[in-house]
mmCIF file of C-alpha atoms and ligand atoms in Angstrom:
data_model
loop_
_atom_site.group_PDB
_atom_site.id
_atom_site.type_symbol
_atom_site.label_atom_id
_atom_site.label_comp_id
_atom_site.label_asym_id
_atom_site.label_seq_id
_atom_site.Cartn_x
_atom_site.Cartn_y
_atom_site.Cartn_z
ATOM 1 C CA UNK A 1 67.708 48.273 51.058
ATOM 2 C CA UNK A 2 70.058 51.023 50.061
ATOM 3 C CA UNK A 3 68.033 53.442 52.848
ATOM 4 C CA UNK A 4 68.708 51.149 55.562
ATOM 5 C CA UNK A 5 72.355 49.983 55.251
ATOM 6 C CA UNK A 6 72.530 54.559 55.067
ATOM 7 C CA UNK A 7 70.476 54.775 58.062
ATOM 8 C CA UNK A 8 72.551 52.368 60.007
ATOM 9 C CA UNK A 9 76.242 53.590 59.429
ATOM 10 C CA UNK A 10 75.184 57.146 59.924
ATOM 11 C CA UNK A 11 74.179 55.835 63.017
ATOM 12 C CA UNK A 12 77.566 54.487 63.758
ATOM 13 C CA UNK A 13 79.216 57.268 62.167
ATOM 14 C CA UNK A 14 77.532 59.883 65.050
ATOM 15 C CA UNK A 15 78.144 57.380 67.993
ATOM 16 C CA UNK A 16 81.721 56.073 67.252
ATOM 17 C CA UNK A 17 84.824 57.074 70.082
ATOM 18 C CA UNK A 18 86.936 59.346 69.127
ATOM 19 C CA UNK A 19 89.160 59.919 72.296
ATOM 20 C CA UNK A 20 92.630 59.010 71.007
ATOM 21 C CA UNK A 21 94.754 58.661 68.235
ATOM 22 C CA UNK A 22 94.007 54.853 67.781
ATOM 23 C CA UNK A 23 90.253 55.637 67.477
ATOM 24 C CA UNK A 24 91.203 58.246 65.166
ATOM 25 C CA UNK A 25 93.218 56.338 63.223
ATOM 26 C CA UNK A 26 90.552 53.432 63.199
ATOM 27 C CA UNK A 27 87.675 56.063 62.354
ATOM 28 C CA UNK A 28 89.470 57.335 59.175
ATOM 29 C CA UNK A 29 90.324 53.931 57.670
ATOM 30 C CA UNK A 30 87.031 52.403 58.770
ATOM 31 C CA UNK A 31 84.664 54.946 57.541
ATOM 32 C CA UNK A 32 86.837 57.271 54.968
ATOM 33 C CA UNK A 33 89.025 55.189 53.211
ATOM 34 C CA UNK A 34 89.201 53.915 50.052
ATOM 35 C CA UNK A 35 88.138 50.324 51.039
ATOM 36 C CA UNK A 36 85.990 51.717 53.625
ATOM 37 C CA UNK A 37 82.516 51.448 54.302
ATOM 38 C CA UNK A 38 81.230 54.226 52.573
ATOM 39 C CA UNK A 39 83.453 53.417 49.968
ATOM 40 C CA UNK A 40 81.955 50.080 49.332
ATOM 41 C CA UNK A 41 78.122 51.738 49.710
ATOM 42 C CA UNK A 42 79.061 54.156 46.661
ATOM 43 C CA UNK A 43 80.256 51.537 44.730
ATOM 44 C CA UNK A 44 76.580 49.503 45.506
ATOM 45 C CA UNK A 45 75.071 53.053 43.561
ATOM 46 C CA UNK A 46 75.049 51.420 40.563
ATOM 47 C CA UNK A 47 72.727 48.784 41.912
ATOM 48 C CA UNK A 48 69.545 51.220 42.658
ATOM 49 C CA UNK A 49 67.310 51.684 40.379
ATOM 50 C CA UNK A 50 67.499 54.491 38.092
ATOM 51 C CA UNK A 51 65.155 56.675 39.528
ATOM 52 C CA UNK A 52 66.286 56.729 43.186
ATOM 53 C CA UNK A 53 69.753 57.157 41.738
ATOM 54 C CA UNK A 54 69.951 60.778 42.541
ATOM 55 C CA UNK A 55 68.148 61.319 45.696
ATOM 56 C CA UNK A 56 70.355 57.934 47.514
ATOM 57 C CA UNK A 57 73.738 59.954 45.943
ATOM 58 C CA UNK A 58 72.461 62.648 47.367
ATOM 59 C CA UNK A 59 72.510 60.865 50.988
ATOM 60 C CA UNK A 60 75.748 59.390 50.541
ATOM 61 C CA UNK A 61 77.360 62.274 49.834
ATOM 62 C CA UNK A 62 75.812 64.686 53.174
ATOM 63 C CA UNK A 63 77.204 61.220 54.933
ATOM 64 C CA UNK A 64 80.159 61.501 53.874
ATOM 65 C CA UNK A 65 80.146 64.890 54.419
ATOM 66 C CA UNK A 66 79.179 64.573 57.879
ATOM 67 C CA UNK A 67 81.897 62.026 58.613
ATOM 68 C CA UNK A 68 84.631 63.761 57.587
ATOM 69 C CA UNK A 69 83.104 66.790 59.658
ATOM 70 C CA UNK A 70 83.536 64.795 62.425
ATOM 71 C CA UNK A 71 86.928 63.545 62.015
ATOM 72 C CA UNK A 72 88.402 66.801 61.548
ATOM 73 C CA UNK A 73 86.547 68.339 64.810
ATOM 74 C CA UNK A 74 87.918 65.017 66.369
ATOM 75 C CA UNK A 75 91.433 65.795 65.235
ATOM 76 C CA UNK A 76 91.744 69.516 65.674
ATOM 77 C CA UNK A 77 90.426 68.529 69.825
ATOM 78 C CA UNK A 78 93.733 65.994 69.983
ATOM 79 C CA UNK A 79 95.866 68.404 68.154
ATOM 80 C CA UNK A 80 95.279 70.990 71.037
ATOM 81 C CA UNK A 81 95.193 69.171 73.558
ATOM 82 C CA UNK A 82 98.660 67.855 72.459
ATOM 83 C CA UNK A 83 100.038 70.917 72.516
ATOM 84 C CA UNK A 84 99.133 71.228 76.231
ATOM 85 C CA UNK A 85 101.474 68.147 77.367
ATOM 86 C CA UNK A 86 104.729 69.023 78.711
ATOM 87 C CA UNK A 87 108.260 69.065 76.379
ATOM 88 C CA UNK A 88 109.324 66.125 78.683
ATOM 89 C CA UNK A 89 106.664 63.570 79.057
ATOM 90 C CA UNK A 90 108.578 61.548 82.401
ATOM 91 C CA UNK A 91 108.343 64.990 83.612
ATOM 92 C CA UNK A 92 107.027 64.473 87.624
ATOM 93 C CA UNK A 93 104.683 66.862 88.652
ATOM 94 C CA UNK A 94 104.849 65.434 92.295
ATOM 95 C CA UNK A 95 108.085 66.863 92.688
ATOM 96 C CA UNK A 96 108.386 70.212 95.277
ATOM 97 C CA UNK A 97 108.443 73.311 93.206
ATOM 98 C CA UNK A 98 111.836 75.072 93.168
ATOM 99 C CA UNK A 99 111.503 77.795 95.848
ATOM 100 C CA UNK A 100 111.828 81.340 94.727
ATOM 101 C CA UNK A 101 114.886 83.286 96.091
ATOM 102 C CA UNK A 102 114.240 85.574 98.692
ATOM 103 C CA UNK A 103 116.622 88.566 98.429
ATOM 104 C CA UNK A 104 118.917 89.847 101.288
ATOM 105 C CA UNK A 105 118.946 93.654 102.591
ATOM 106 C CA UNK A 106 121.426 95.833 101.724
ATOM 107 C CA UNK A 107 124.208 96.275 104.299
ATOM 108 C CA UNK A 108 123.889 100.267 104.314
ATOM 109 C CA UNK A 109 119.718 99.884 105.036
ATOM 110 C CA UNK A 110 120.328 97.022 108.106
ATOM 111 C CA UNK A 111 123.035 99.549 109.318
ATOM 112 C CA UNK A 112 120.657 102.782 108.844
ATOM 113 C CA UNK A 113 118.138 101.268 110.481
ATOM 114 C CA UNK A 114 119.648 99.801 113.038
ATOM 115 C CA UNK A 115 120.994 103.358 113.882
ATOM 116 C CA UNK A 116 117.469 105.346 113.474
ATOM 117 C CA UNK A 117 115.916 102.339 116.226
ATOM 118 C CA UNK A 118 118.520 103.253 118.867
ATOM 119 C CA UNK A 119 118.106 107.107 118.510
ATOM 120 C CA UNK A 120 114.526 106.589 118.282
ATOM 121 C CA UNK A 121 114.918 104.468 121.706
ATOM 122 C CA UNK A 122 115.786 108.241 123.076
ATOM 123 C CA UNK A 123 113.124 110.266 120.769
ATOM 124 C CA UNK A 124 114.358 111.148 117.796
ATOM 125 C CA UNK A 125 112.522 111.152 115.247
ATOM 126 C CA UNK A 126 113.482 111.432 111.524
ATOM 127 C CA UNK A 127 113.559 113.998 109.273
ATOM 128 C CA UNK A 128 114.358 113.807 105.712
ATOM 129 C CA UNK A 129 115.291 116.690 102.817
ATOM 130 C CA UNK A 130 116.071 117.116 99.134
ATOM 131 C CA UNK A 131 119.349 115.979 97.695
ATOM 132 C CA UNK A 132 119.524 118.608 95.828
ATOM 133 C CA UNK A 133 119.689 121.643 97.761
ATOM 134 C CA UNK A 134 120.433 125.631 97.340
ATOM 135 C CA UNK A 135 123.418 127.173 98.773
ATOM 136 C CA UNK A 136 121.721 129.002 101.331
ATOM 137 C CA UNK A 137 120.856 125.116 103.148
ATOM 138 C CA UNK A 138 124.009 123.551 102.166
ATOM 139 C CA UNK A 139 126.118 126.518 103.122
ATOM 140 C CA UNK A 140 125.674 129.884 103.935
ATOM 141 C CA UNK A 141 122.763 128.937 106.947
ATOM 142 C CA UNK A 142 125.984 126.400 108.355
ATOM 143 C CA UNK A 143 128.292 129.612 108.609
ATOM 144 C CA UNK A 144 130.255 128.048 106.137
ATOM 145 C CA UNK A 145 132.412 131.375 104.947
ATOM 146 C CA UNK A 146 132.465 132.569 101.307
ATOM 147 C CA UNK A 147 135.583 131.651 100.712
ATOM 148 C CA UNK A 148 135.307 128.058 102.323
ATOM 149 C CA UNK A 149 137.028 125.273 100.157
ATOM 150 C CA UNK A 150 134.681 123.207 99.953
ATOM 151 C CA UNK A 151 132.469 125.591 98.266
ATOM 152 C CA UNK A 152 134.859 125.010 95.461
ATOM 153 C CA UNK A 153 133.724 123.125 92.195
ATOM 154 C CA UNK A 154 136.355 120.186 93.377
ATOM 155 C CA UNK A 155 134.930 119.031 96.404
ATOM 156 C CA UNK A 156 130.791 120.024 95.332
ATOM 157 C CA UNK A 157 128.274 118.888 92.510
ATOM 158 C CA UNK A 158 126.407 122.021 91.540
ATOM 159 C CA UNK A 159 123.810 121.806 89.328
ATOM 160 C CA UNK A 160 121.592 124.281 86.872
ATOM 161 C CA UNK A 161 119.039 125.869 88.748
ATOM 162 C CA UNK A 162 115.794 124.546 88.314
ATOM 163 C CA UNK A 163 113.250 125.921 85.120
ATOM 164 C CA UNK A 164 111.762 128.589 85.784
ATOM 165 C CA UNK A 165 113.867 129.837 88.530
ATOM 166 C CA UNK A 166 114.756 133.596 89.077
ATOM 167 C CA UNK A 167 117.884 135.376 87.143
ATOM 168 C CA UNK A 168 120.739 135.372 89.702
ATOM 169 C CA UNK A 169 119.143 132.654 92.221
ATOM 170 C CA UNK A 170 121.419 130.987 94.253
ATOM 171 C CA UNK A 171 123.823 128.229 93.176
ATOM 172 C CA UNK A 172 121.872 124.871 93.115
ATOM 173 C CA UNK A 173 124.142 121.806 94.262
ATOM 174 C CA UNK A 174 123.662 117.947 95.197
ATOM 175 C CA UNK A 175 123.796 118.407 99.284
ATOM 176 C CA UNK A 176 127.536 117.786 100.343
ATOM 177 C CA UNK A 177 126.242 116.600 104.122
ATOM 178 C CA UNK A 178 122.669 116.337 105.314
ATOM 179 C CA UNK A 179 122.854 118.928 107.570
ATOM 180 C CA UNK A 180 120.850 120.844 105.023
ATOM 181 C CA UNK A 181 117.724 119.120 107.026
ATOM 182 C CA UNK A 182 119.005 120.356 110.132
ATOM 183 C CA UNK A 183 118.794 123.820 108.655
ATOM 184 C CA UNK A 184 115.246 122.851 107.597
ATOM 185 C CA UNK A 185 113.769 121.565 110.871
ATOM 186 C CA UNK A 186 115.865 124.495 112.960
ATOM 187 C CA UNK A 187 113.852 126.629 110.380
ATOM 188 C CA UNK A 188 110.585 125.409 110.303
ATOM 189 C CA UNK A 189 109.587 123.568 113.513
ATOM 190 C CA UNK A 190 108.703 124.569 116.861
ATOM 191 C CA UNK A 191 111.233 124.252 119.818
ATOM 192 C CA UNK A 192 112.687 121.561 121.274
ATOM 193 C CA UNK A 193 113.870 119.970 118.179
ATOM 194 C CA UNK A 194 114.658 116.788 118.989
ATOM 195 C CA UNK A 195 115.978 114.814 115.144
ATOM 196 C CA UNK A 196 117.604 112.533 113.296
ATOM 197 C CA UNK A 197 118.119 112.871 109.353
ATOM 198 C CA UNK A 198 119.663 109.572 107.814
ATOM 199 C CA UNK A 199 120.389 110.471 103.702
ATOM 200 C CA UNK A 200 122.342 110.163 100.812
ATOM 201 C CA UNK A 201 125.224 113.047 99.825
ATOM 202 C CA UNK A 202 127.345 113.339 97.059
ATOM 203 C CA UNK A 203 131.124 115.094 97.051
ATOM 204 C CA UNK A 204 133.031 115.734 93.979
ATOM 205 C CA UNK A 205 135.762 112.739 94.795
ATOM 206 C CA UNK A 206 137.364 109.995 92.515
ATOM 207 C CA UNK A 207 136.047 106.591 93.154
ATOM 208 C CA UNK A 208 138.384 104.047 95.438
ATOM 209 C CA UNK A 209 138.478 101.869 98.171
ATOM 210 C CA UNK A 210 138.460 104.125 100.797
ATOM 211 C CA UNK A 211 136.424 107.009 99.040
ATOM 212 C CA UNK A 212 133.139 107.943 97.228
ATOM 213 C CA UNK A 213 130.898 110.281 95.150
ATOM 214 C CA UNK A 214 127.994 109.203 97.154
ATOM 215 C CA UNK A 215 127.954 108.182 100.656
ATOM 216 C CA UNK A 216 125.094 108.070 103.425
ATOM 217 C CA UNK A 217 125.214 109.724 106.978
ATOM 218 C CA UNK A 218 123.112 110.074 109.675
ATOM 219 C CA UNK A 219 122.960 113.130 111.362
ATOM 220 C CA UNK A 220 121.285 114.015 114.607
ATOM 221 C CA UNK A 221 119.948 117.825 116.330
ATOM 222 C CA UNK A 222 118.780 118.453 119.371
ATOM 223 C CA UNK A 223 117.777 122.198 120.882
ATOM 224 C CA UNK A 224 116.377 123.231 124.072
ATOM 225 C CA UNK A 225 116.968 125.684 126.718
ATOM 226 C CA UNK A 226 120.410 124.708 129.209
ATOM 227 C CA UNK A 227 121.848 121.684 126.703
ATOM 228 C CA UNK A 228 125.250 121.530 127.064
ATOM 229 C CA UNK A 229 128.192 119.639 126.035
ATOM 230 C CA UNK A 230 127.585 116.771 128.408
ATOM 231 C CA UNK A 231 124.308 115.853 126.934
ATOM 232 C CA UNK A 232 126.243 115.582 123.670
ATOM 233 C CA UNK A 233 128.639 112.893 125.217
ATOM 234 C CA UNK A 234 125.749 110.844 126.739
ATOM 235 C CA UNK A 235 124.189 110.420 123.972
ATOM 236 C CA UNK A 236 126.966 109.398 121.623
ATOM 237 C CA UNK A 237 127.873 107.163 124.961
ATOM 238 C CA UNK A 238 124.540 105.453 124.534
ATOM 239 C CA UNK A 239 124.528 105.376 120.733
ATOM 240 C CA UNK A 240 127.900 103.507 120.790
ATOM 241 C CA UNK A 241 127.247 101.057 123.366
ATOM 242 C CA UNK A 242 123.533 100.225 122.203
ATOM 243 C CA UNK A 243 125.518 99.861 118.433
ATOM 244 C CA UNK A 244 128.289 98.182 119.269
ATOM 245 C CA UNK A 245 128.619 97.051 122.891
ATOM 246 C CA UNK A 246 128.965 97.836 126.580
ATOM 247 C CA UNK A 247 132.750 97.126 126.332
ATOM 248 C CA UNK A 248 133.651 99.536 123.604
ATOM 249 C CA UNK A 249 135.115 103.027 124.734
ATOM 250 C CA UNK A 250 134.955 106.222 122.979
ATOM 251 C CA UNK A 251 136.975 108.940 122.926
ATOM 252 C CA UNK A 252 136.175 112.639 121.479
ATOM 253 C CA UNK A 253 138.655 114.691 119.884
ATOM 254 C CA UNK A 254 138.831 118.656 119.168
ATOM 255 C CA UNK A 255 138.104 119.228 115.886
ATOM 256 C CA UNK A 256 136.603 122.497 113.759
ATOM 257 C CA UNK A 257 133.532 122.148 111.517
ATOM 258 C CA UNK A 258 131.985 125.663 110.708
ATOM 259 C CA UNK A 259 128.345 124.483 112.042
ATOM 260 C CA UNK A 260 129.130 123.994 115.687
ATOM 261 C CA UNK A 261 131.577 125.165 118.795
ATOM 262 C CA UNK A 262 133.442 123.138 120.065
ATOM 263 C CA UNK A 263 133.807 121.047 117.628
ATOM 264 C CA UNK A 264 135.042 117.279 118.435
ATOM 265 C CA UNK A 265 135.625 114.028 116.978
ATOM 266 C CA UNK A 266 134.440 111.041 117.744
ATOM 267 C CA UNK A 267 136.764 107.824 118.511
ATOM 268 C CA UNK A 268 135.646 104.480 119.349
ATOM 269 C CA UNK A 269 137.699 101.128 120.032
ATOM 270 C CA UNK A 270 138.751 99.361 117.356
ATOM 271 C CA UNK A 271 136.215 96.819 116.742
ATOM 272 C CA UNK A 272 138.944 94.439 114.992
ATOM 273 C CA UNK A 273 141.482 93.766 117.150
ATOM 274 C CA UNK A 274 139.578 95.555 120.245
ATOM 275 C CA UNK A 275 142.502 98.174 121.416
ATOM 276 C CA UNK A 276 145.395 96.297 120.682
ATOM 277 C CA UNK A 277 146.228 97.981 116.969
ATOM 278 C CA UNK A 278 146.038 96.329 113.747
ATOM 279 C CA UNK A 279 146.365 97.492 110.298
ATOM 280 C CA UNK A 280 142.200 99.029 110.104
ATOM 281 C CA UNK A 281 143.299 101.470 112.932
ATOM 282 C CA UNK A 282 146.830 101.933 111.727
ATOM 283 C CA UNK A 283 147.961 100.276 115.305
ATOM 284 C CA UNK A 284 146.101 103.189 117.450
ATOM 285 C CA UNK A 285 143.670 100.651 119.057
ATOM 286 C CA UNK A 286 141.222 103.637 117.603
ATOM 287 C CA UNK A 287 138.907 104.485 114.652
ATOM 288 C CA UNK A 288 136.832 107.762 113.965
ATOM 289 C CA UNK A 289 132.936 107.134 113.385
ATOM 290 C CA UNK A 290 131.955 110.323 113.169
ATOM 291 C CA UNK A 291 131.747 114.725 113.939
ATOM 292 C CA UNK A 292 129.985 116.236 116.929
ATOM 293 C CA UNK A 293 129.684 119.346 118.997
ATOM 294 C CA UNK A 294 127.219 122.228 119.806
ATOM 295 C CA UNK A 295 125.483 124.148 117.727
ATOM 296 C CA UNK A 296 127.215 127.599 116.657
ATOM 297 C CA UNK A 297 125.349 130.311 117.702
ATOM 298 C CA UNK A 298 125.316 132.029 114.655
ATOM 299 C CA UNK A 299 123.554 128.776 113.080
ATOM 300 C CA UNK A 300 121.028 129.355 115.315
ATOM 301 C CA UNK A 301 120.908 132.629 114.694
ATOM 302 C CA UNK A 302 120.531 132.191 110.861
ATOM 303 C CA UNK A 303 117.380 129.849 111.460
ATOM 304 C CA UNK A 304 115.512 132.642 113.761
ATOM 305 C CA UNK A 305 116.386 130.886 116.905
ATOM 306 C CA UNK A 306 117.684 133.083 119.862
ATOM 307 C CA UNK A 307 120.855 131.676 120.536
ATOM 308 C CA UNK A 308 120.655 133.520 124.278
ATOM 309 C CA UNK A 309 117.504 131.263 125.397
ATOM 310 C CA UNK A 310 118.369 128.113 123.363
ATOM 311 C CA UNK A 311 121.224 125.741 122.959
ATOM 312 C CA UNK A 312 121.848 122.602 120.808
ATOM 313 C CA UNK A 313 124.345 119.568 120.241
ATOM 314 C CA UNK A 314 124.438 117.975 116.985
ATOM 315 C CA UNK A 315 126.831 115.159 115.217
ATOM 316 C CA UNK A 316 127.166 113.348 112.312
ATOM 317 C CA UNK A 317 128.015 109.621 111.101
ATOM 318 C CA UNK A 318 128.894 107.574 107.810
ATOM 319 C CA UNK A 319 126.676 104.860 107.244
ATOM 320 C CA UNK A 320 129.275 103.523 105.442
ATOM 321 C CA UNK A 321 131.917 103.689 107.731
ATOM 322 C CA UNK A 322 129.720 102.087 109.976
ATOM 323 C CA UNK A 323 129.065 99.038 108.418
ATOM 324 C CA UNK A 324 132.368 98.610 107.142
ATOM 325 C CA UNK A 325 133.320 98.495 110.986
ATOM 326 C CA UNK A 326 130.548 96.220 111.869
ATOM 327 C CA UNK A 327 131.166 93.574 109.225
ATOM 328 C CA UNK A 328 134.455 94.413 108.206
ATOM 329 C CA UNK A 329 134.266 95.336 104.687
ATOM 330 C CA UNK A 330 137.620 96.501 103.542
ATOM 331 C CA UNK A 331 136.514 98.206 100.121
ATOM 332 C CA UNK A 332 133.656 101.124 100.256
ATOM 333 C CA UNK A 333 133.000 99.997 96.443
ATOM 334 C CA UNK A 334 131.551 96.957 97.506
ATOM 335 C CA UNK A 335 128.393 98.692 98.631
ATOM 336 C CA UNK A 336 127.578 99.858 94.822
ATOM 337 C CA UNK A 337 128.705 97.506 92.651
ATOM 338 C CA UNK A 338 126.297 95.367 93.065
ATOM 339 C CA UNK A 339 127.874 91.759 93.702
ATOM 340 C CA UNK A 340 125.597 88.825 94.107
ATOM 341 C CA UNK A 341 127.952 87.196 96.161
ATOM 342 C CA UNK A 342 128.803 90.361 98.480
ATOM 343 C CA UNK A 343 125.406 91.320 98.950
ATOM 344 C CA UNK A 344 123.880 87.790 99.860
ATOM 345 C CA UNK A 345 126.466 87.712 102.868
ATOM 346 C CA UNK A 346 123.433 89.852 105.039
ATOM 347 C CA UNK A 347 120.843 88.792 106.248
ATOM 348 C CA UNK A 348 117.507 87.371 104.320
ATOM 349 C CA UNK A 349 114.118 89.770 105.646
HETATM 350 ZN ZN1 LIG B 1 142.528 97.775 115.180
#
């Protein structure tokens, strides 16, 4: 009698449902509790005879044991999955994801490149160079003199020569201008030279609206035999116009840089108020972009190129300058610091 009524609720023990917390709930009270029905089958013990006692405690107890095996497996399964439901249960996962935000280029890189594909339009291809550069590239191989001011510790980063370098090497320095690659290209590759080196320089200046420690330029060289000044002028002609359009004029000035002779400046129309004068060109209808002229002989000379066969024309621009002129930024600070809200003003890639 006893092994039958055992039989049949370990059968119902192993079958029951235990999905959910009601089932759970039901299971425990049903089968564990203190009125349950196992409960009630210990309390029939005392009704077997005395010599099957043992062996049907015996049973009861693995059944209970079992039971309560099962309950907790049951349990620990709901606890986990639980713990997998969101925070928010009306949460609706049919909504549209929120998108991620795709970042903006920097005004400096749209302007940079936007340079390198017009002089590239012409074939110039770029070169690039250390920032950190002896005095020899920075320097000496420009014909800058001994003496030259902007040697001095004001205007110039220099830094400790490098480990391991030779007593008395020359003074190591964060490059002042990237002309230091056209040094490198004049010495190393074969003629015509035909380049443009965009990169970052550094000058020894206090920090304002108008002026920098670090500012970018692109630079351009060209040298072949018979290149004269007027190649120079077309192709700051068609640099300008391709940049900025067919109706703005440009106007060079003399000038003196140590590197090249003549030396001239380069003018273009004001971009803000066209000609007319406002307060960006101080009311000269002009503003400067940039250096130019041809190469000095003794530069040439310097890099082991004979400055009786060959000639060359080379010029210089702010990045910076650039793009302030293009989008009319007013502060050159703008370009570091930063600023969400500045720097999502460009365009997305
Ligand atoms: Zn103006």
């Amino acid at each position: 009698m006893m092994q039958e009524l055992i039989a049949a609720l370990a059968a119902e023990i192993t079958t029951a449902e235990l999905n959910n917390a009601a089932t759970l709930d039901a299971f425990r009270i049903n089968y564990l509790g203190r009125k349950g029905r196992l409960a009630d089958l210990f309390d029939q013990l005392k009704t077997v005879p005395a010599d099957e006692k043992r062996a049907v405690g015996q049973q009861l107890n693995a059944l209970k044991q079992q039971a309560q095996a099962r309950f907790d497996e049951a349990q620990q399964a709901a606890e986990a999955a639980a713990d997998n439901t969101p925070a928010n249960p009306d949460f609706d996962y049919t909504l549209p994801p929120v998108p991620h935000a795709l970042g903006t280029r920097h005004p400096l890189m749209l302007v940079r490149e936007e340079m390198l594909r017009v002089f590239a339009r012409i074939g110039f291809a770029v070169a690039e160079g250390p920032e950190i550069e002896d005095d020899w590239h920075n320097f000496t191989a420009l014909n800058f003199p001994e003496n030259h001011p902007a040697r001095d510790m004001q205007d110039t980063f220099f830094v400790t020569p490098p480990a391991g370098a030779e007593p008395g090497t020359q003074p190591h320095l964060l490059r002042t201008h990237t002309s230091t690659v056209q040094v490198r290209v004049m010495e190393t590759e074969p003629l015509p030279i035909r380049r443009v080196m965009p990169g970052r320089v550094f000058r020894n200046e206090a920090i304002s609206a108008r002026a920098h420690m670090m500012f970018h330029q692109v630079e351009g060289i060209f040298i072949d035999e018979g290149v004269s000044f007027a190649d120079l002028k077309q192709t700051v002609y068609y640099f300008v116009q391709e940049l900025f359009g067919a109706d703005i004029n440009i106007r060079f000035r003399p000038s003196f840089f140590p590197f090249t002779e003549p030396s001239a400046e380069i003018d273009i129309t004001c971009l803000i108020c066209k000609g007319a004068g406002c307060n960006i060109c101080k009311y000269s209808g002009w503003v400067e972009i940039g250096g130019c002229g041809m190469v000095d002989p003794a530069v040439l000379e310097n890099a082991k190129i004979d400055s009786e066969k060959y000639s060359g024309y080379a010029w210089g621009m702010g990045i910076e300058r650039i793009a302030m002129l293009k989008y009319q930024i007013k502060d050159l600070r703008l370009f570091t610091e930063n600023d969400m809200r500045f720097l999502r003003q460009f365009e997305a890639l």
